[in-house]
Amino acid sequence: TLTRSILCNRHNRKQLDLSLSYRLSGLSSGAKLELVQISRSPSVVTVGLQLPESEARGAPNGRILDKFPSTTTLWMVLRKFEAGVAGTGPARNLTSRAVPSADGGDVAGRLYYEIPVLQILEREVSSFTDLQKTLTQLGFNSGNVLIRLSFRRTEEPIEEAMAKIGEFFKSSEDEAPSVQDK
């Protein structure tokens, strides 16, 4: 069987960008598509990360930009921007944020994990499982993509979330430089 990761669609010998809507794809009505095997070597995708106001300091227009192999996971994209390895500017806290309880009636001083929420085109990515997907798995094999970042408070204490992150992202964490919590 053929898997999506090694296939792409072509029209008139030109590879189609599956991340574009039909209207922007340049296809005519009734166009015939050819399914072909793509190269296994990763291509370069330019990723722009639109930061929320709380993290936008030092970023022109609140965006940071860098190039990544299409085989890079969303989590690694965040970690590299977080460490300042990708893009420009200072280190930021994008993956290990904590906020106090909203109602204050819980255990005094208890902090809850604030998960990164990515808006990619019309798709929201907000689970550890989805953050393990690569740019290719989301349909970005080349070109540019803008990812809007926000944060959502969870009901999970920060200690439990950090343990879960350690399990989910064990292999990728070894490659990423550590960032001190703020």
PDB file of C-alpha atoms in Angstrom:
ATOM      1  CA  THR A   1       0.000   0.000   0.000  1.00  0.00           C
ATOM      2  CA  LEU A   2       1.096   3.579  -0.588  1.00  0.00           C
ATOM      3  CA  THR A   3       1.185   6.082   2.237  1.00  0.00           C
ATOM      4  CA  ARG A   4       0.462   9.786   2.091  1.00  0.00           C
ATOM      5  CA  SER A   5       3.977  10.667   3.204  1.00  0.00           C
ATOM      6  CA  ILE A   6       5.465   9.455  -0.082  1.00  0.00           C
ATOM      7  CA  LEU A   7       2.789  10.734  -2.434  1.00  0.00           C
ATOM      8  CA  CYS A   8       1.942  14.066  -3.948  1.00  0.00           C
ATOM      9  CA  ASN A   9      -0.541  15.264  -6.538  1.00  0.00           C
ATOM     10  CA  ARG A  10       0.528  16.672  -9.896  1.00  0.00           C
ATOM     11  CA  HIS A  11      -1.347  18.539 -12.582  1.00  0.00           C
ATOM     12  CA  ASN A  12       0.316  19.249 -15.940  1.00  0.00           C
ATOM     13  CA  ARG A  13       3.683  18.050 -14.549  1.00  0.00           C
ATOM     14  CA  LYS A  14       3.548  20.629 -11.748  1.00  0.00           C
ATOM     15  CA  GLN A  15       3.400  19.545  -8.098  1.00  0.00           C
ATOM     16  CA  LEU A  16       0.381  20.911  -6.245  1.00  0.00           C
ATOM     17  CA  ASP A  17       0.562  22.479  -2.824  1.00  0.00           C
ATOM     18  CA  LEU A  18      -2.097  20.536  -0.903  1.00  0.00           C
ATOM     19  CA  SER A  19      -2.116  23.139   1.864  1.00  0.00           C
ATOM     20  CA  LEU A  20      -3.826  25.647  -0.453  1.00  0.00           C
ATOM     21  CA  SER A  21      -7.575  25.804  -0.830  1.00  0.00           C
ATOM     22  CA  TYR A  22      -9.017  24.603  -4.138  1.00  0.00           C
ATOM     23  CA  ARG A  23      -9.701  28.200  -5.140  1.00  0.00           C
ATOM     24  CA  LEU A  24      -6.006  29.127  -4.797  1.00  0.00           C
ATOM     25  CA  SER A  25      -4.561  25.920  -6.253  1.00  0.00           C
ATOM     26  CA  GLY A  26      -4.782  27.026  -9.885  1.00  0.00           C
ATOM     27  CA  LEU A  27      -6.760  23.933 -10.921  1.00  0.00           C
ATOM     28  CA  SER A  28      -9.355  24.273 -13.624  1.00  0.00           C
ATOM     29  CA  SER A  29     -12.758  22.643 -13.361  1.00  0.00           C
ATOM     30  CA  GLY A  30     -12.566  18.936 -14.184  1.00  0.00           C
ATOM     31  CA  ALA A  31      -8.757  18.822 -13.936  1.00  0.00           C
ATOM     32  CA  LYS A  32      -7.220  15.368 -13.744  1.00  0.00           C
ATOM     33  CA  LEU A  33      -4.618  14.770 -11.059  1.00  0.00           C
ATOM     34  CA  GLU A  34      -1.752  12.327 -11.213  1.00  0.00           C
ATOM     35  CA  LEU A  35      -0.566  10.655  -8.009  1.00  0.00           C
ATOM     36  CA  VAL A  36       3.231  10.289  -8.019  1.00  0.00           C
ATOM     37  CA  GLN A  37       5.903   9.269  -5.542  1.00  0.00           C
ATOM     38  CA  ILE A  38       7.881  12.176  -4.122  1.00  0.00           C
ATOM     39  CA  SER A  39      11.485  12.287  -3.077  1.00  0.00           C
ATOM     40  CA  ARG A  40      12.279  10.917   0.358  1.00  0.00           C
ATOM     41  CA  SER A  41      14.723  13.708   1.083  1.00  0.00           C
ATOM     42  CA  PRO A  42      13.158  16.555   3.051  1.00  0.00           C
ATOM     43  CA  SER A  43      12.623  19.909   1.413  1.00  0.00           C
ATOM     44  CA  VAL A  44      12.779  23.328   3.043  1.00  0.00           C
ATOM     45  CA  VAL A  45       9.691  25.040   4.458  1.00  0.00           C
ATOM     46  CA  THR A  46       9.805  28.653   5.622  1.00  0.00           C
ATOM     47  CA  VAL A  47       7.836  28.921   8.865  1.00  0.00           C
ATOM     48  CA  GLY A  48       6.564  32.221  10.221  1.00  0.00           C
ATOM     49  CA  LEU A  49       5.413  32.117  13.855  1.00  0.00           C
ATOM     50  CA  GLN A  50       2.919  34.841  14.796  1.00  0.00           C
ATOM     51  CA  LEU A  51       3.459  35.371  18.517  1.00  0.00           C
ATOM     52  CA  PRO A  52       0.857  36.484  21.045  1.00  0.00           C
ATOM     53  CA  GLU A  53       1.437  39.932  22.575  1.00  0.00           C
ATOM     54  CA  SER A  54       2.893  38.411  25.744  1.00  0.00           C
ATOM     55  CA  GLU A  55       5.797  36.915  23.744  1.00  0.00           C
ATOM     56  CA  ALA A  56       6.172  39.405  20.872  1.00  0.00           C
ATOM     57  CA  ARG A  57       8.963  41.530  22.396  1.00  0.00           C
ATOM     58  CA  GLY A  58      11.860  41.987  19.995  1.00  0.00           C
ATOM     59  CA  ALA A  59       9.981  40.466  17.056  1.00  0.00           C
ATOM     60  CA  PRO A  60       9.123  42.766  14.138  1.00  0.00           C
ATOM     61  CA  ASN A  61       5.342  42.793  13.685  1.00  0.00           C
ATOM     62  CA  GLY A  62       5.155  40.083  16.368  1.00  0.00           C
ATOM     63  CA  ARG A  63       6.506  37.439  13.979  1.00  0.00           C
ATOM     64  CA  ILE A  64       9.632  35.348  13.880  1.00  0.00           C
ATOM     65  CA  LEU A  65      10.725  33.517  10.767  1.00  0.00           C
ATOM     66  CA  ASP A  66      13.071  30.655   9.900  1.00  0.00           C
ATOM     67  CA  LYS A  67      13.533  27.716   7.544  1.00  0.00           C
ATOM     68  CA  PHE A  68      13.008  24.092   8.618  1.00  0.00           C
ATOM     69  CA  PRO A  69      13.242  20.687   6.924  1.00  0.00           C
ATOM     70  CA  SER A  70       9.757  19.427   6.046  1.00  0.00           C
ATOM     71  CA  THR A  71      10.370  16.454   8.362  1.00  0.00           C
ATOM     72  CA  THR A  72      10.497  18.721  11.453  1.00  0.00           C
ATOM     73  CA  THR A  73       7.721  18.217  14.011  1.00  0.00           C
ATOM     74  CA  LEU A  74       5.620  21.133  15.199  1.00  0.00           C
ATOM     75  CA  TRP A  75       6.992  20.587  18.707  1.00  0.00           C
ATOM     76  CA  MET A  76      10.585  20.949  17.434  1.00  0.00           C
ATOM     77  CA  VAL A  77       9.629  24.096  15.523  1.00  0.00           C
ATOM     78  CA  LEU A  78       8.320  25.571  18.788  1.00  0.00           C
ATOM     79  CA  ARG A  79      11.365  24.388  20.770  1.00  0.00           C
ATOM     80  CA  LYS A  80      13.815  25.900  18.263  1.00  0.00           C
ATOM     81  CA  PHE A  81      11.957  29.225  18.206  1.00  0.00           C
ATOM     82  CA  GLU A  82      11.737  29.048  22.011  1.00  0.00           C
ATOM     83  CA  ALA A  83      15.488  28.590  22.434  1.00  0.00           C
ATOM     84  CA  GLY A  84      16.311  31.401  20.005  1.00  0.00           C
ATOM     85  CA  VAL A  85      18.113  28.897  17.739  1.00  0.00           C
ATOM     86  CA  ALA A  86      15.584  29.613  14.987  1.00  0.00           C
ATOM     87  CA  GLY A  87      14.431  33.087  14.152  1.00  0.00           C
ATOM     88  CA  THR A  88      15.947  36.089  15.825  1.00  0.00           C
ATOM     89  CA  GLY A  89      15.686  37.508  19.275  1.00  0.00           C
ATOM     90  CA  PRO A  90      15.771  36.303  22.853  1.00  0.00           C
ATOM     91  CA  ALA A  91      14.817  32.932  24.281  1.00  0.00           C
ATOM     92  CA  ARG A  92      11.089  32.646  24.924  1.00  0.00           C
ATOM     93  CA  ASN A  93       8.921  30.312  26.984  1.00  0.00           C
ATOM     94  CA  LEU A  94       6.562  28.638  24.496  1.00  0.00           C
ATOM     95  CA  THR A  95       6.289  25.010  25.658  1.00  0.00           C
ATOM     96  CA  SER A  96       6.513  24.991  29.453  1.00  0.00           C
ATOM     97  CA  ARG A  97       4.228  27.771  30.639  1.00  0.00           C
ATOM     98  CA  ALA A  98       2.243  27.698  33.852  1.00  0.00           C
ATOM     99  CA  VAL A  99      -0.521  29.930  35.204  1.00  0.00           C
ATOM    100  CA  PRO A 100      -2.246  30.012  38.598  1.00  0.00           C
ATOM    101  CA  SER A 101      -5.728  28.605  39.114  1.00  0.00           C
ATOM    102  CA  ALA A 102      -8.420  30.866  37.658  1.00  0.00           C
ATOM    103  CA  ASP A 103     -10.796  30.561  40.618  1.00  0.00           C
ATOM    104  CA  GLY A 104      -8.140  30.622  43.335  1.00  0.00           C
ATOM    105  CA  GLY A 105     -10.138  28.124  45.416  1.00  0.00           C
ATOM    106  CA  ASP A 106      -7.810  25.236  44.675  1.00  0.00           C
ATOM    107  CA  VAL A 107      -4.583  24.404  46.448  1.00  0.00           C
ATOM    108  CA  ALA A 108      -2.787  27.660  47.244  1.00  0.00           C
ATOM    109  CA  GLY A 109       0.004  28.319  44.796  1.00  0.00           C
ATOM    110  CA  ARG A 110      -0.978  25.501  42.425  1.00  0.00           C
ATOM    111  CA  LEU A 111       0.109  26.170  38.847  1.00  0.00           C
ATOM    112  CA  TYR A 112      -1.595  24.704  35.799  1.00  0.00           C
ATOM    113  CA  TYR A 113      -0.056  23.968  32.434  1.00  0.00           C
ATOM    114  CA  GLU A 114      -0.743  26.381  29.587  1.00  0.00           C
ATOM    115  CA  ILE A 115      -0.545  24.386  26.345  1.00  0.00           C
ATOM    116  CA  PRO A 116       0.558  25.994  23.077  1.00  0.00           C
ATOM    117  CA  VAL A 117      -2.299  26.209  20.569  1.00  0.00           C
ATOM    118  CA  LEU A 118      -1.288  26.516  16.911  1.00  0.00           C
ATOM    119  CA  GLN A 119      -3.587  27.857  14.213  1.00  0.00           C
ATOM    120  CA  ILE A 120      -2.352  26.630  10.828  1.00  0.00           C
ATOM    121  CA  LEU A 121      -4.586  27.825   8.010  1.00  0.00           C
ATOM    122  CA  GLU A 122      -8.039  26.800   9.286  1.00  0.00           C
ATOM    123  CA  ARG A 123      -6.770  23.947  11.455  1.00  0.00           C
ATOM    124  CA  GLU A 124      -6.214  24.123  15.212  1.00  0.00           C
ATOM    125  CA  VAL A 125      -3.451  22.004  16.727  1.00  0.00           C
ATOM    126  CA  SER A 126      -3.649  21.791  20.497  1.00  0.00           C
ATOM    127  CA  SER A 127      -2.766  18.287  21.705  1.00  0.00           C
ATOM    128  CA  PHE A 128       0.547  16.575  22.366  1.00  0.00           C
ATOM    129  CA  THR A 129      -0.342  13.992  19.713  1.00  0.00           C
ATOM    130  CA  ASP A 130      -0.926  16.664  17.061  1.00  0.00           C
ATOM    131  CA  LEU A 131       2.258  18.534  18.041  1.00  0.00           C
ATOM    132  CA  GLN A 132       4.223  15.394  17.101  1.00  0.00           C
ATOM    133  CA  LYS A 133       3.142  15.746  13.461  1.00  0.00           C
ATOM    134  CA  THR A 134       5.687  16.910  10.921  1.00  0.00           C
ATOM    135  CA  LEU A 135       5.228  19.762   8.478  1.00  0.00           C
ATOM    136  CA  THR A 136       4.954  17.146   5.694  1.00  0.00           C
ATOM    137  CA  GLN A 137       2.171  15.296   7.520  1.00  0.00           C
ATOM    138  CA  LEU A 138       0.221  18.564   7.584  1.00  0.00           C
ATOM    139  CA  GLY A 139       0.736  19.041   3.822  1.00  0.00           C
ATOM    140  CA  PHE A 140       3.658  21.489   3.893  1.00  0.00           C
ATOM    141  CA  ASN A 141       6.387  20.049   1.675  1.00  0.00           C
ATOM    142  CA  SER A 142       7.804  23.369   0.487  1.00  0.00           C
ATOM    143  CA  GLY A 143       7.032  27.055   0.402  1.00  0.00           C
ATOM    144  CA  ASN A 144       5.844  29.176   3.302  1.00  0.00           C
ATOM    145  CA  VAL A 145       3.475  28.634   6.197  1.00  0.00           C
ATOM    146  CA  LEU A 146       2.261  31.032   8.881  1.00  0.00           C
ATOM    147  CA  ILE A 147       1.495  29.524  12.282  1.00  0.00           C
ATOM    148  CA  ARG A 148      -0.427  31.624  14.797  1.00  0.00           C
ATOM    149  CA  LEU A 149       0.466  30.819  18.391  1.00  0.00           C
ATOM    150  CA  SER A 150      -1.740  31.245  21.434  1.00  0.00           C
ATOM    151  CA  PHE A 151      -1.982  29.497  24.780  1.00  0.00           C
ATOM    152  CA  ARG A 152      -4.805  27.709  26.576  1.00  0.00           C
ATOM    153  CA  ARG A 153      -4.882  26.934  30.284  1.00  0.00           C
ATOM    154  CA  THR A 154      -5.446  23.260  31.017  1.00  0.00           C
ATOM    155  CA  GLU A 155      -6.757  21.584  34.171  1.00  0.00           C
ATOM    156  CA  GLU A 156      -3.492  19.685  34.471  1.00  0.00           C
ATOM    157  CA  PRO A 157      -0.967  20.688  37.157  1.00  0.00           C
ATOM    158  CA  ILE A 158       2.347  21.801  35.670  1.00  0.00           C
ATOM    159  CA  GLU A 159       4.270  18.913  37.300  1.00  0.00           C
ATOM    160  CA  GLU A 160       2.046  16.293  35.620  1.00  0.00           C
ATOM    161  CA  ALA A 161       2.213  18.107  32.290  1.00  0.00           C
ATOM    162  CA  MET A 162       6.022  18.238  32.383  1.00  0.00           C
ATOM    163  CA  ALA A 163       6.153  14.488  33.098  1.00  0.00           C
ATOM    164  CA  LYS A 164       3.787  13.854  30.178  1.00  0.00           C
ATOM    165  CA  ILE A 165       5.875  16.088  27.903  1.00  0.00           C
ATOM    166  CA  GLY A 166       8.957  14.115  28.891  1.00  0.00           C
ATOM    167  CA  GLU A 167       7.245  10.903  27.757  1.00  0.00           C
ATOM    168  CA  PHE A 168       5.681  12.265  24.557  1.00  0.00           C
ATOM    169  CA  PHE A 169       8.734  14.093  23.298  1.00  0.00           C
ATOM    170  CA  LYS A 170      11.566  11.960  24.689  1.00  0.00           C
ATOM    171  CA  SER A 171      13.508  11.653  21.416  1.00  0.00           C
ATOM    172  CA  SER A 172      12.999  15.228  20.238  1.00  0.00           C
ATOM    173  CA  GLU A 173      13.859  16.735  23.623  1.00  0.00           C
ATOM    174  CA  ASP A 174      17.326  15.188  23.421  1.00  0.00           C
ATOM    175  CA  GLU A 175      17.991  17.228  20.274  1.00  0.00           C
ATOM    176  CA  ALA A 176      16.549  20.526  21.534  1.00  0.00           C
ATOM    177  CA  PRO A 177      18.515  22.884  23.731  1.00  0.00           C
ATOM    178  CA  SER A 178      16.938  23.416  27.130  1.00  0.00           C
ATOM    179  CA  VAL A 179      15.315  26.721  27.960  1.00  0.00           C
ATOM    180  CA  GLN A 180      15.082  28.058  31.489  1.00  0.00           C
ATOM    181  CA  ASP A 181      11.540  28.676  32.778  1.00  0.00           C
ATOM    182  CA  LYS A 182      10.627  32.277  33.332  1.00  0.00           C
TER     183      LYS A 182
END
